[in-house]
């Protein structure tokens, strides 16, 4: 069986984080805010231990596990379920987080655009759902359907946090759109000038690893027919969460058009 060395896994994860930070200014700050909210949830109720014992987090479109890893590292009692449809990134997440945290991380191969995605999850109570730089790939109708399903899965008091680029409307917010785009360009220019890989360069590097390369054809097949998605504005996210039964909604964190949405049942 083909495996990757821990050195290779750590290198690819670090490189992934670097290239993602090139596209997301203050990426670590928004992670820290999300993890802090989960820690606050644990410390303000007797349902969970202060270290996250008894708490299960669902990471939607978890990728290689960047957010899951920070949650598991900060709260050594928490369990995380990571679902993703990208076989390359899910394989990397399984290898990285499995080696570090054992069965505290469960990887699920599932497509959030499929109506029955939630049926693939383990039969456990989920208390928190999170996502980072991922749900913008969903068509608005599929996004609303995911929020509606989360409203059914999560118990009262359950929390949803979604960190993503929610672009300004260039027609009605032309100045804000320009300054946000300028900030994105500046962050990328500085990072890439310092040797940080681009998105395409990271994937070219990942493709040199036999364990990941074997999944590339499957990845291409899975996403080949996906049409471009329309941008879902902030207002649609918030209204969809209210419709899904979340009584408290709002922006937990914001930097230009990079937003962490919050909702609680």
mmCIF file of C-alpha atoms in Angstrom:
data_model
loop_
_atom_site.group_PDB
_atom_site.id
_atom_site.type_symbol
_atom_site.label_atom_id
_atom_site.label_comp_id
_atom_site.label_asym_id
_atom_site.label_seq_id
_atom_site.Cartn_x
_atom_site.Cartn_y
_atom_site.Cartn_z
ATOM 1 C CA UNK A 1 0.000 0.000 0.000
ATOM 2 C CA UNK A 2 1.368 3.404 -0.998
ATOM 3 C CA UNK A 3 1.811 5.847 1.858
ATOM 4 C CA UNK A 4 3.276 9.293 2.383
ATOM 5 C CA UNK A 5 5.964 10.064 4.912
ATOM 6 C CA UNK A 6 5.140 12.393 7.792
ATOM 7 C CA UNK A 7 7.707 14.838 6.386
ATOM 8 C CA UNK A 8 5.897 14.947 3.045
ATOM 9 C CA UNK A 9 2.485 15.334 4.686
ATOM 10 C CA UNK A 10 3.674 18.168 6.921
ATOM 11 C CA UNK A 11 5.323 19.900 3.963
ATOM 12 C CA UNK A 12 2.177 19.761 1.844
ATOM 13 C CA UNK A 13 -0.012 20.997 4.708
ATOM 14 C CA UNK A 14 2.341 23.888 5.475
ATOM 15 C CA UNK A 15 2.523 24.755 1.777
ATOM 16 C CA UNK A 16 -1.285 24.605 1.515
ATOM 17 C CA UNK A 17 -1.658 26.980 4.449
ATOM 18 C CA UNK A 18 0.864 29.374 2.923
ATOM 19 C CA UNK A 19 -0.827 29.457 -0.487
ATOM 20 C CA UNK A 20 -4.282 29.870 1.060
ATOM 21 C CA UNK A 21 -3.040 32.728 3.256
ATOM 22 C CA UNK A 22 -1.865 34.417 0.052
ATOM 23 C CA UNK A 23 -5.505 34.652 -1.032
ATOM 24 C CA UNK A 24 -7.007 35.408 2.404
ATOM 25 C CA UNK A 25 -5.613 38.311 4.404
ATOM 26 C CA UNK A 26 -5.609 37.557 8.151
ATOM 27 C CA UNK A 27 -6.543 33.911 7.583
ATOM 28 C CA UNK A 28 -5.104 32.825 10.925
ATOM 29 C CA UNK A 29 -7.058 35.540 12.742
ATOM 30 C CA UNK A 30 -10.373 34.289 11.439
ATOM 31 C CA UNK A 31 -9.435 30.714 12.365
ATOM 32 C CA UNK A 32 -8.593 31.899 15.868
ATOM 33 C CA UNK A 33 -11.962 33.627 16.247
ATOM 34 C CA UNK A 34 -13.838 30.500 15.205
ATOM 35 C CA UNK A 35 -11.859 28.239 17.521
ATOM 36 C CA UNK A 36 -12.345 30.697 20.378
ATOM 37 C CA UNK A 37 -16.134 30.600 19.941
ATOM 38 C CA UNK A 38 -16.053 26.802 20.202
ATOM 39 C CA UNK A 39 -13.883 27.052 23.313
ATOM 40 C CA UNK A 40 -16.302 29.594 24.801
ATOM 41 C CA UNK A 41 -19.211 27.246 24.093
ATOM 42 C CA UNK A 42 -17.405 24.484 25.997
ATOM 43 C CA UNK A 43 -16.564 26.705 28.960
ATOM 44 C CA UNK A 44 -20.052 28.177 29.390
ATOM 45 C CA UNK A 45 -22.052 24.960 29.655
ATOM 46 C CA UNK A 46 -21.787 21.798 31.740
ATOM 47 C CA UNK A 47 -22.669 19.686 28.680
ATOM 48 C CA UNK A 48 -19.034 19.643 27.547
ATOM 49 C CA UNK A 49 -15.646 19.562 29.188
ATOM 50 C CA UNK A 50 -13.541 22.690 28.986
ATOM 51 C CA UNK A 51 -11.207 20.730 26.704
ATOM 52 C CA UNK A 52 -14.052 19.902 24.313
ATOM 53 C CA UNK A 53 -14.869 16.462 25.715
ATOM 54 C CA UNK A 54 -18.360 15.470 24.583
ATOM 55 C CA UNK A 55 -18.414 17.984 21.703
ATOM 56 C CA UNK A 56 -18.589 16.957 18.039
ATOM 57 C CA UNK A 57 -17.793 19.420 15.245
ATOM 58 C CA UNK A 58 -18.737 18.955 11.588
ATOM 59 C CA UNK A 59 -16.292 20.584 9.157
ATOM 60 C CA UNK A 60 -18.100 21.146 5.854
ATOM 61 C CA UNK A 61 -15.838 20.823 2.789
ATOM 62 C CA UNK A 62 -12.891 20.368 5.139
ATOM 63 C CA UNK A 63 -10.193 20.266 2.450
ATOM 64 C CA UNK A 64 -6.855 19.025 3.828
ATOM 65 C CA UNK A 65 -8.018 19.785 7.356
ATOM 66 C CA UNK A 66 -6.656 23.244 8.137
ATOM 67 C CA UNK A 67 -9.578 24.322 10.327
ATOM 68 C CA UNK A 68 -10.205 20.830 11.715
ATOM 69 C CA UNK A 69 -6.565 20.616 12.760
ATOM 70 C CA UNK A 70 -6.671 23.875 14.677
ATOM 71 C CA UNK A 71 -9.833 22.821 16.494
ATOM 72 C CA UNK A 72 -8.382 19.410 17.413
ATOM 73 C CA UNK A 73 -5.108 20.943 18.549
ATOM 74 C CA UNK A 74 -6.726 23.604 20.749
ATOM 75 C CA UNK A 75 -9.395 21.361 22.295
ATOM 76 C CA UNK A 76 -7.878 17.916 22.962
ATOM 77 C CA UNK A 77 -11.220 16.367 23.929
ATOM 78 C CA UNK A 78 -13.236 17.392 20.867
ATOM 79 C CA UNK A 79 -14.117 15.140 17.942
ATOM 80 C CA UNK A 80 -14.304 16.403 14.361
ATOM 81 C CA UNK A 81 -16.058 14.966 11.323
ATOM 82 C CA UNK A 82 -14.660 16.326 8.071
ATOM 83 C CA UNK A 83 -16.711 15.911 4.901
ATOM 84 C CA UNK A 84 -15.339 16.738 1.454
ATOM 85 C CA UNK A 85 -15.890 15.665 -2.146
ATOM 86 C CA UNK A 86 -12.295 16.260 -3.239
ATOM 87 C CA UNK A 87 -10.555 12.871 -2.984
ATOM 88 C CA UNK A 88 -7.062 14.387 -3.048
ATOM 89 C CA UNK A 89 -7.633 16.840 -0.218
ATOM 90 C CA UNK A 90 -9.636 14.342 1.842
ATOM 91 C CA UNK A 91 -6.827 11.798 1.524
ATOM 92 C CA UNK A 92 -4.368 14.407 2.750
ATOM 93 C CA UNK A 93 -6.637 15.362 5.657
ATOM 94 C CA UNK A 94 -7.013 11.714 6.675
ATOM 95 C CA UNK A 95 -3.260 11.153 6.594
ATOM 96 C CA UNK A 96 -2.361 14.358 8.462
ATOM 97 C CA UNK A 97 -5.063 14.424 11.123
ATOM 98 C CA UNK A 98 -5.209 10.663 11.547
ATOM 99 C CA UNK A 99 -1.515 10.568 12.395
ATOM 100 C CA UNK A 100 -1.858 13.433 14.868
ATOM 101 C CA UNK A 101 -5.234 12.803 16.459
ATOM 102 C CA UNK A 102 -6.228 9.212 15.691
ATOM 103 C CA UNK A 103 -9.949 8.485 15.727
ATOM 104 C CA UNK A 104 -10.795 11.967 16.988
ATOM 105 C CA UNK A 105 -10.984 12.886 13.284
ATOM 106 C CA UNK A 106 -13.372 11.073 10.952
ATOM 107 C CA UNK A 107 -13.150 11.668 7.188
ATOM 108 C CA UNK A 108 -16.334 11.381 5.112
ATOM 109 C CA UNK A 109 -16.318 11.318 1.309
ATOM 110 C CA UNK A 110 -19.456 13.243 0.412
ATOM 111 C CA UNK A 111 -20.820 15.876 -1.960
ATOM 112 C CA UNK A 112 -22.605 18.775 -0.235
ATOM 113 C CA UNK A 113 -24.444 19.472 -3.491
ATOM 114 C CA UNK A 114 -26.150 16.072 -3.245
ATOM 115 C CA UNK A 115 -29.480 16.131 -1.379
ATOM 116 C CA UNK A 116 -28.561 13.114 0.752
ATOM 117 C CA UNK A 117 -25.061 14.181 1.846
ATOM 118 C CA UNK A 118 -26.022 14.180 5.526
ATOM 119 C CA UNK A 119 -26.913 10.475 5.371
ATOM 120 C CA UNK A 120 -23.195 9.702 5.020
ATOM 121 C CA UNK A 121 -22.362 11.180 8.426
ATOM 122 C CA UNK A 122 -21.793 8.977 11.473
ATOM 123 C CA UNK A 123 -24.870 8.603 13.667
ATOM 124 C CA UNK A 124 -23.711 10.954 16.394
ATOM 125 C CA UNK A 125 -25.037 14.227 17.754
ATOM 126 C CA UNK A 126 -23.352 17.185 16.070
ATOM 127 C CA UNK A 127 -23.069 20.339 18.145
ATOM 128 C CA UNK A 128 -21.128 22.722 15.879
ATOM 129 C CA UNK A 129 -20.812 23.008 12.090
ATOM 130 C CA UNK A 130 -17.994 25.022 10.528
ATOM 131 C CA UNK A 131 -16.600 25.728 7.082
ATOM 132 C CA UNK A 132 -13.718 27.741 5.678
ATOM 133 C CA UNK A 133 -13.299 29.130 2.153
ATOM 134 C CA UNK A 134 -15.449 26.423 0.632
ATOM 135 C CA UNK A 135 -19.191 26.987 0.501
ATOM 136 C CA UNK A 136 -18.873 29.648 -2.221
ATOM 137 C CA UNK A 137 -18.416 26.684 -4.580
ATOM 138 C CA UNK A 138 -22.048 25.719 -3.976
ATOM 139 C CA UNK A 139 -24.833 27.091 -6.140
ATOM 140 C CA UNK A 140 -27.137 29.345 -4.067
ATOM 141 C CA UNK A 141 -29.942 26.748 -4.060
ATOM 142 C CA UNK A 142 -27.527 24.071 -2.806
ATOM 143 C CA UNK A 143 -26.146 26.448 -0.178
ATOM 144 C CA UNK A 144 -29.637 27.140 1.139
ATOM 145 C CA UNK A 145 -30.329 23.391 1.207
ATOM 146 C CA UNK A 146 -27.175 22.790 3.287
ATOM 147 C CA UNK A 147 -28.222 25.450 5.802
ATOM 148 C CA UNK A 148 -31.719 23.964 5.987
ATOM 149 C CA UNK A 149 -30.253 20.548 6.683
ATOM 150 C CA UNK A 150 -27.984 21.963 9.389
ATOM 151 C CA UNK A 151 -31.096 23.409 10.987
ATOM 152 C CA UNK A 152 -32.425 19.859 11.235
ATOM 153 C CA UNK A 153 -29.174 18.208 12.338
ATOM 154 C CA UNK A 154 -28.110 20.611 15.070
ATOM 155 C CA UNK A 155 -29.793 20.576 18.446
ATOM 156 C CA UNK A 156 -31.042 23.796 20.140
ATOM 157 C CA UNK A 157 -27.951 25.757 21.115
ATOM 158 C CA UNK A 158 -26.003 24.351 18.179
ATOM 159 C CA UNK A 159 -23.707 26.713 16.288
ATOM 160 C CA UNK A 160 -22.817 27.259 12.627
ATOM 161 C CA UNK A 161 -19.795 29.307 11.539
ATOM 162 C CA UNK A 162 -18.910 29.859 7.892
ATOM 163 C CA UNK A 163 -15.737 31.734 6.928
ATOM 164 C CA UNK A 164 -15.663 32.758 3.286
ATOM 165 C CA UNK A 165 -15.284 35.510 0.727
ATOM 166 C CA UNK A 166 -18.723 37.079 0.303
ATOM 167 C CA UNK A 167 -17.996 39.549 -2.456
ATOM 168 C CA UNK A 168 -19.363 43.060 -2.551
ATOM 169 C CA UNK A 169 -21.862 43.850 -5.296
ATOM 170 C CA UNK A 170 -19.737 45.710 -7.855
ATOM 171 C CA UNK A 171 -22.823 47.436 -9.264
ATOM 172 C CA UNK A 172 -24.036 48.911 -6.000
ATOM 173 C CA UNK A 173 -20.789 48.869 -4.014
ATOM 174 C CA UNK A 174 -18.158 49.838 -6.588
ATOM 175 C CA UNK A 175 -15.735 51.528 -4.185
ATOM 176 C CA UNK A 176 -15.857 48.703 -1.638
ATOM 177 C CA UNK A 177 -15.375 46.183 -4.428
ATOM 178 C CA UNK A 178 -12.280 48.011 -5.650
ATOM 179 C CA UNK A 179 -10.604 48.362 -2.263
ATOM 180 C CA UNK A 180 -11.296 44.716 -1.413
ATOM 181 C CA UNK A 181 -9.834 43.613 -4.757
ATOM 182 C CA UNK A 182 -6.800 45.838 -4.194
ATOM 183 C CA UNK A 183 -6.227 44.270 -0.786
ATOM 184 C CA UNK A 184 -6.456 40.783 -2.308
ATOM 185 C CA UNK A 185 -3.982 41.711 -5.029
ATOM 186 C CA UNK A 186 -1.529 43.217 -2.526
ATOM 187 C CA UNK A 187 -1.635 40.172 -0.249
ATOM 188 C CA UNK A 188 -1.047 37.826 -3.183
ATOM 189 C CA UNK A 189 1.740 39.956 -4.673
ATOM 190 C CA UNK A 190 3.693 40.078 -1.404
ATOM 191 C CA UNK A 191 3.229 36.371 -0.698
ATOM 192 C CA UNK A 192 4.161 35.168 -4.178
ATOM 193 C CA UNK A 193 7.164 37.501 -4.325
ATOM 194 C CA UNK A 194 8.320 35.803 -1.132
ATOM 195 C CA UNK A 195 8.158 32.369 -2.719
ATOM 196 C CA UNK A 196 4.710 31.220 -1.585
ATOM 197 C CA UNK A 197 3.221 28.872 -4.202
ATOM 198 C CA UNK A 198 0.158 29.777 -6.218
ATOM 199 C CA UNK A 199 -2.912 27.524 -6.289
ATOM 200 C CA UNK A 200 -1.708 25.851 -9.521
ATOM 201 C CA UNK A 201 1.829 25.401 -8.198
ATOM 202 C CA UNK A 202 0.561 23.700 -5.052
ATOM 203 C CA UNK A 203 -1.488 21.238 -7.093
ATOM 204 C CA UNK A 204 1.473 20.522 -9.359
ATOM 205 C CA UNK A 205 3.537 19.727 -6.265
ATOM 206 C CA UNK A 206 0.811 17.517 -4.774
ATOM 207 C CA UNK A 207 0.609 15.594 -8.057
ATOM 208 C CA UNK A 208 4.213 14.419 -7.623
ATOM 209 C CA UNK A 209 3.145 12.305 -4.613
ATOM 210 C CA UNK A 210 1.973 8.834 -5.738
ATOM 211 C CA UNK A 211 -0.724 8.497 -3.042
ATOM 212 C CA UNK A 212 -2.328 11.761 -4.122
ATOM 213 C CA UNK A 213 -1.691 11.377 -7.847
ATOM 214 C CA UNK A 214 -3.784 8.198 -7.921
ATOM 215 C CA UNK A 215 -6.830 10.304 -6.970
ATOM 216 C CA UNK A 216 -6.353 13.090 -9.526
ATOM 217 C CA UNK A 217 -8.338 11.452 -12.334
ATOM 218 C CA UNK A 218 -11.210 10.813 -9.935
ATOM 219 C CA UNK A 219 -11.049 14.437 -8.809
ATOM 220 C CA UNK A 220 -11.224 15.679 -12.385
ATOM 221 C CA UNK A 221 -14.153 13.388 -13.138
ATOM 222 C CA UNK A 222 -16.094 14.496 -10.074
ATOM 223 C CA UNK A 223 -15.812 18.204 -10.838
ATOM 224 C CA UNK A 224 -15.793 18.106 -14.661
ATOM 225 C CA UNK A 225 -19.451 18.985 -15.127
ATOM 226 C CA UNK A 226 -19.816 21.525 -12.332
ATOM 227 C CA UNK A 227 -21.059 24.812 -13.812
ATOM 228 C CA UNK A 228 -19.736 28.154 -12.532
ATOM 229 C CA UNK A 229 -21.624 29.182 -9.416
ATOM 230 C CA UNK A 230 -23.324 32.495 -8.811
ATOM 231 C CA UNK A 231 -22.084 34.500 -5.855
ATOM 232 C CA UNK A 232 -24.415 34.256 -2.863
ATOM 233 C CA UNK A 233 -24.499 37.627 -1.081
ATOM 234 C CA UNK A 234 -24.206 38.028 2.668
ATOM 235 C CA UNK A 235 -27.904 38.777 2.926
ATOM 236 C CA UNK A 236 -28.822 35.452 1.326
ATOM 237 C CA UNK A 237 -26.659 33.547 3.824
ATOM 238 C CA UNK A 238 -28.206 35.305 6.794
ATOM 239 C CA UNK A 239 -31.777 34.922 5.552
ATOM 240 C CA UNK A 240 -31.231 31.253 4.742
ATOM 241 C CA UNK A 241 -29.957 30.643 8.274
ATOM 242 C CA UNK A 242 -33.003 32.368 9.767
ATOM 243 C CA UNK A 243 -35.270 30.305 7.527
ATOM 244 C CA UNK A 244 -33.431 27.167 8.666
ATOM 245 C CA UNK A 245 -34.453 27.896 12.263
ATOM 246 C CA UNK A 246 -31.414 29.679 13.654
ATOM 247 C CA UNK A 247 -32.590 32.315 16.122
ATOM 248 C CA UNK A 248 -29.316 34.256 16.417
ATOM 249 C CA UNK A 249 -27.381 35.228 13.297
ATOM 250 C CA UNK A 250 -24.778 37.785 12.379
ATOM 251 C CA UNK A 251 -21.186 38.494 11.372
ATOM 252 C CA UNK A 252 -18.687 37.168 13.868
ATOM 253 C CA UNK A 253 -15.685 38.672 12.072
ATOM 254 C CA UNK A 254 -15.110 40.730 8.955
ATOM 255 C CA UNK A 255 -12.240 42.148 6.937
ATOM 256 C CA UNK A 256 -13.483 43.812 3.744
ATOM 257 C CA UNK A 257 -15.431 41.043 1.964
ATOM 258 C CA UNK A 258 -13.900 38.214 3.974
ATOM 259 C CA UNK A 259 -16.553 37.267 6.522
ATOM 260 C CA UNK A 260 -17.167 34.750 9.290
ATOM 261 C CA UNK A 261 -20.903 34.180 9.582
ATOM 262 C CA UNK A 262 -22.375 32.978 12.875
ATOM 263 C CA UNK A 263 -25.691 31.324 13.619
ATOM 264 C CA UNK A 264 -27.068 29.601 16.706
ATOM 265 C CA UNK A 265 -30.148 27.450 17.078
#
